[in-house]
Amino acid sequence: MTYPELHMIIDGEKIPVGHRRAHTVVNPATGAALGALPLADAADLDRALAAAQRGFRLWRDAAPQQRAAVLAGAARLLRERQEQIARIATLEEGKTLAESRIEVMMNVTLFEFYAGECHRLYGRQLVRPTGMRSTVVCEPVGPVAAFAPWNFPIGNPGRKLGAP
């Protein structure tokens, strides 16, 4: 399998390595260099945050059914591309292909679960004494930075990205 050319995507724009600083991706099983990953600078981070904030407004205002459709679509794409994604994860992590396939399918299940949870995002009222009312409203919090160990390169981001 050929390793894909790596790039960042910021605000829908593919940003290749070009003249940027880069990190060499190494296959831990063989020690062979697979490719170069471009490293973001402060300006890239500012652009990414601005794009995330714009996207958040759309996501926040989307009806639960729309969110469910997006997450179900992500699950479908992961299922369709399971083999390709698993092979890349195996090259990058040195884990077995079987384990990589399982990791992809765990995310399919996770995104399907989150899609179902979207239908339960409506606010609810809690039982309170007469004359009092308490309402629970679920709202997205906005863009966040999530730093996680990289031993599950598909699973860790999936848990962060999939939550409705």
Short mmCIF file of C-alpha atoms in Angstrom, two decimals:
data_model
loop_
_atom_site.label_atom_id
_atom_site.label_comp_id
_atom_site.label_asym_id
_atom_site.label_seq_id
_atom_site.Cartn_x
_atom_site.Cartn_y
_atom_site.Cartn_z
CA MET A 1 0.00 0.00 0.00
CA THR A 2 1.21 3.49 -0.84
CA TYR A 3 1.16 5.95 2.04
CA PRO A 4 -0.91 9.05 1.21
CA GLU A 5 0.62 12.51 0.81
CA LEU A 6 -0.07 14.36 4.05
CA HIS A 7 -1.42 17.88 4.39
CA MET A 8 -3.30 20.01 6.88
CA ILE A 9 -6.82 21.17 6.13
CA ILE A 10 -7.69 24.61 7.49
CA ASP A 11 -10.99 26.25 6.57
CA GLY A 12 -11.43 23.78 3.71
CA GLU A 13 -8.00 24.50 2.21
CA LYS A 14 -5.42 21.72 1.81
CA ILE A 15 -2.03 22.91 3.03
CA PRO A 16 0.87 20.71 1.87
CA VAL A 17 4.30 20.53 3.46
CA GLY A 18 5.85 22.90 0.91
CA HIS A 19 8.53 24.96 2.67
CA ARG A 20 7.06 24.42 6.14
CA ARG A 21 8.61 22.63 9.05
CA ALA A 22 7.50 19.02 8.98
CA HIS A 23 7.51 15.90 11.11
CA THR A 24 8.67 12.65 9.50
CA VAL A 25 6.13 9.86 9.90
CA VAL A 26 7.94 6.57 10.54
CA ASN A 27 6.62 3.02 10.34
CA PRO A 28 7.55 1.70 13.81
CA ALA A 29 7.57 -1.89 12.56
CA THR A 30 10.26 -1.25 9.93
CA GLY A 31 11.79 2.13 10.79
CA ALA A 32 11.09 3.30 7.23
CA ALA A 33 10.02 6.90 6.64
CA LEU A 34 6.46 6.98 5.31
CA GLY A 35 6.00 10.67 4.64
CA ALA A 36 6.15 14.18 6.04
CA LEU A 37 3.46 15.83 8.14
CA PRO A 38 3.34 19.64 7.89
CA LEU A 39 3.53 21.41 11.24
CA ALA A 40 1.15 24.26 12.01
CA ASP A 41 2.45 27.65 13.07
CA ALA A 42 0.70 30.34 15.14
CA ALA A 43 -0.99 31.85 12.07
CA ASP A 44 -2.35 28.41 11.10
CA LEU A 45 -3.77 27.97 14.59
CA ASP A 46 -5.45 31.38 14.44
CA ARG A 47 -7.02 30.53 11.05
CA ALA A 48 -8.14 27.12 12.30
CA LEU A 49 -9.75 28.60 15.40
CA ALA A 50 -11.57 31.27 13.37
CA ALA A 51 -12.87 28.59 10.99
CA ALA A 52 -13.92 26.38 13.91
CA GLN A 53 -15.82 29.25 15.50
CA ARG A 54 -17.68 29.94 12.23
CA GLY A 55 -18.46 26.24 11.85
CA PHE A 56 -19.58 26.01 15.46
CA ARG A 57 -22.33 28.58 14.87
CA LEU A 58 -23.75 26.37 12.11
CA TRP A 59 -23.49 23.21 14.25
CA ARG A 60 -24.98 24.91 17.32
CA ASP A 61 -27.99 26.10 15.32
CA ALA A 62 -28.51 22.78 13.50
CA ALA A 63 -31.57 20.78 14.50
CA PRO A 64 -30.86 17.48 16.29
CA GLN A 65 -32.05 15.59 13.20
CA GLN A 66 -29.48 17.43 11.06
CA ARG A 67 -26.70 16.59 13.52
CA ALA A 68 -27.82 12.96 13.56
CA ALA A 69 -27.65 12.83 9.76
CA VAL A 70 -24.10 14.24 9.73
CA LEU A 71 -22.88 11.75 12.35
CA ALA A 72 -24.63 8.83 10.64
CA GLY A 73 -22.93 9.92 7.40
CA ALA A 74 -19.55 9.89 9.15
CA ALA A 75 -20.26 6.34 10.37
CA ARG A 76 -21.18 5.28 6.83
CA LEU A 77 -17.96 6.75 5.37
CA LEU A 78 -15.84 5.05 8.04
CA ARG A 79 -17.53 1.72 7.27
CA GLU A 80 -17.02 2.16 3.51
CA ARG A 81 -13.36 3.12 3.95
CA GLN A 82 -12.55 0.70 6.77
CA GLU A 83 -9.84 -1.19 4.90
CA GLN A 84 -8.05 1.92 3.61
CA ILE A 85 -8.10 3.62 7.03
CA ALA A 86 -7.03 0.44 8.83
CA ARG A 87 -4.06 -0.07 6.51
CA ILE A 88 -2.85 3.51 7.08
CA ALA A 89 -3.22 3.10 10.86
CA THR A 90 -1.22 -0.13 10.71
CA LEU A 91 1.59 1.58 8.81
CA GLU A 92 1.67 4.49 11.27
CA GLU A 93 1.26 2.53 14.50
CA GLY A 94 2.85 -0.84 13.82
CA LYS A 95 -0.27 -2.52 15.18
CA THR A 96 -1.82 -5.52 13.48
CA LEU A 97 -4.22 -4.98 10.61
CA ALA A 98 -6.90 -6.86 12.57
CA GLU A 99 -6.56 -4.42 15.49
CA SER A 100 -6.73 -1.43 13.13
CA ARG A 101 -9.89 -2.80 11.52
CA ILE A 102 -11.46 -3.21 14.96
CA GLU A 103 -10.52 0.37 15.85
CA VAL A 104 -12.25 1.67 12.71
CA MET A 105 -15.39 -0.36 13.46
CA MET A 106 -15.40 0.85 17.08
CA ASN A 107 -15.68 4.35 15.67
CA VAL A 108 -18.46 3.34 13.30
CA THR A 109 -20.38 2.12 16.34
CA LEU A 110 -19.48 5.26 18.31
CA PHE A 111 -20.69 7.62 15.57
CA GLU A 112 -23.90 5.60 15.16
CA PHE A 113 -24.47 5.82 18.92
CA TYR A 114 -23.87 9.58 18.92
CA ALA A 115 -26.23 9.97 15.96
CA GLY A 116 -28.94 8.26 18.03
CA GLU A 117 -28.16 10.47 21.02
CA CYS A 118 -28.89 13.55 18.90
CA HIS A 119 -32.57 12.59 19.03
CA ARG A 120 -32.43 12.82 22.82
CA LEU A 121 -30.93 16.32 23.01
CA TYR A 122 -34.17 18.11 23.71
CA GLY A 123 -34.35 19.94 27.03
CA ARG A 124 -36.28 18.34 29.87
CA GLN A 125 -37.96 19.54 33.01
CA LEU A 126 -37.02 18.18 36.40
CA VAL A 127 -39.54 17.48 39.14
CA ARG A 128 -39.52 20.42 41.58
CA PRO A 129 -41.72 21.61 44.42
CA THR A 130 -44.88 23.52 43.51
CA GLY A 131 -44.13 26.96 42.15
CA MET A 132 -40.61 26.11 40.98
CA ARG A 133 -39.43 25.06 37.57
CA SER A 134 -36.04 23.69 36.55
CA THR A 135 -35.16 23.04 32.92
CA VAL A 136 -32.14 21.19 31.52
CA VAL A 137 -30.97 22.46 28.14
CA CYS A 138 -28.18 20.67 26.23
CA GLU A 139 -26.01 23.02 24.18
CA PRO A 140 -22.68 22.51 22.42
CA VAL A 141 -19.88 24.30 24.25
CA GLY A 142 -17.93 25.42 21.18
CA PRO A 143 -14.49 24.71 19.75
CA VAL A 144 -12.10 22.98 22.13
CA ALA A 145 -8.53 21.72 21.97
CA ALA A 146 -8.25 18.04 22.83
CA PHE A 147 -4.85 16.47 23.41
CA ALA A 148 -4.85 12.71 23.71
CA PRO A 149 -2.32 9.87 23.60
CA TRP A 150 -1.84 8.57 20.09
CA ASN A 151 -2.03 4.83 20.70
CA PHE A 152 -5.53 4.81 19.18
CA PRO A 153 -5.22 7.28 16.29
CA ILE A 154 -8.74 6.65 15.03
CA GLY A 155 -10.53 6.14 18.34
CA ASN A 156 -9.26 9.14 20.28
CA PRO A 157 -10.32 11.79 17.75
CA GLY A 158 -13.58 9.91 17.11
CA ARG A 159 -14.63 10.33 20.73
CA LYS A 160 -13.96 14.06 20.53
CA LEU A 161 -15.44 14.71 17.09
CA GLY A 162 -18.52 12.54 17.38
CA ALA A 163 -20.11 13.90 20.55
CA PRO A 164 -23.33 15.65 19.51
#
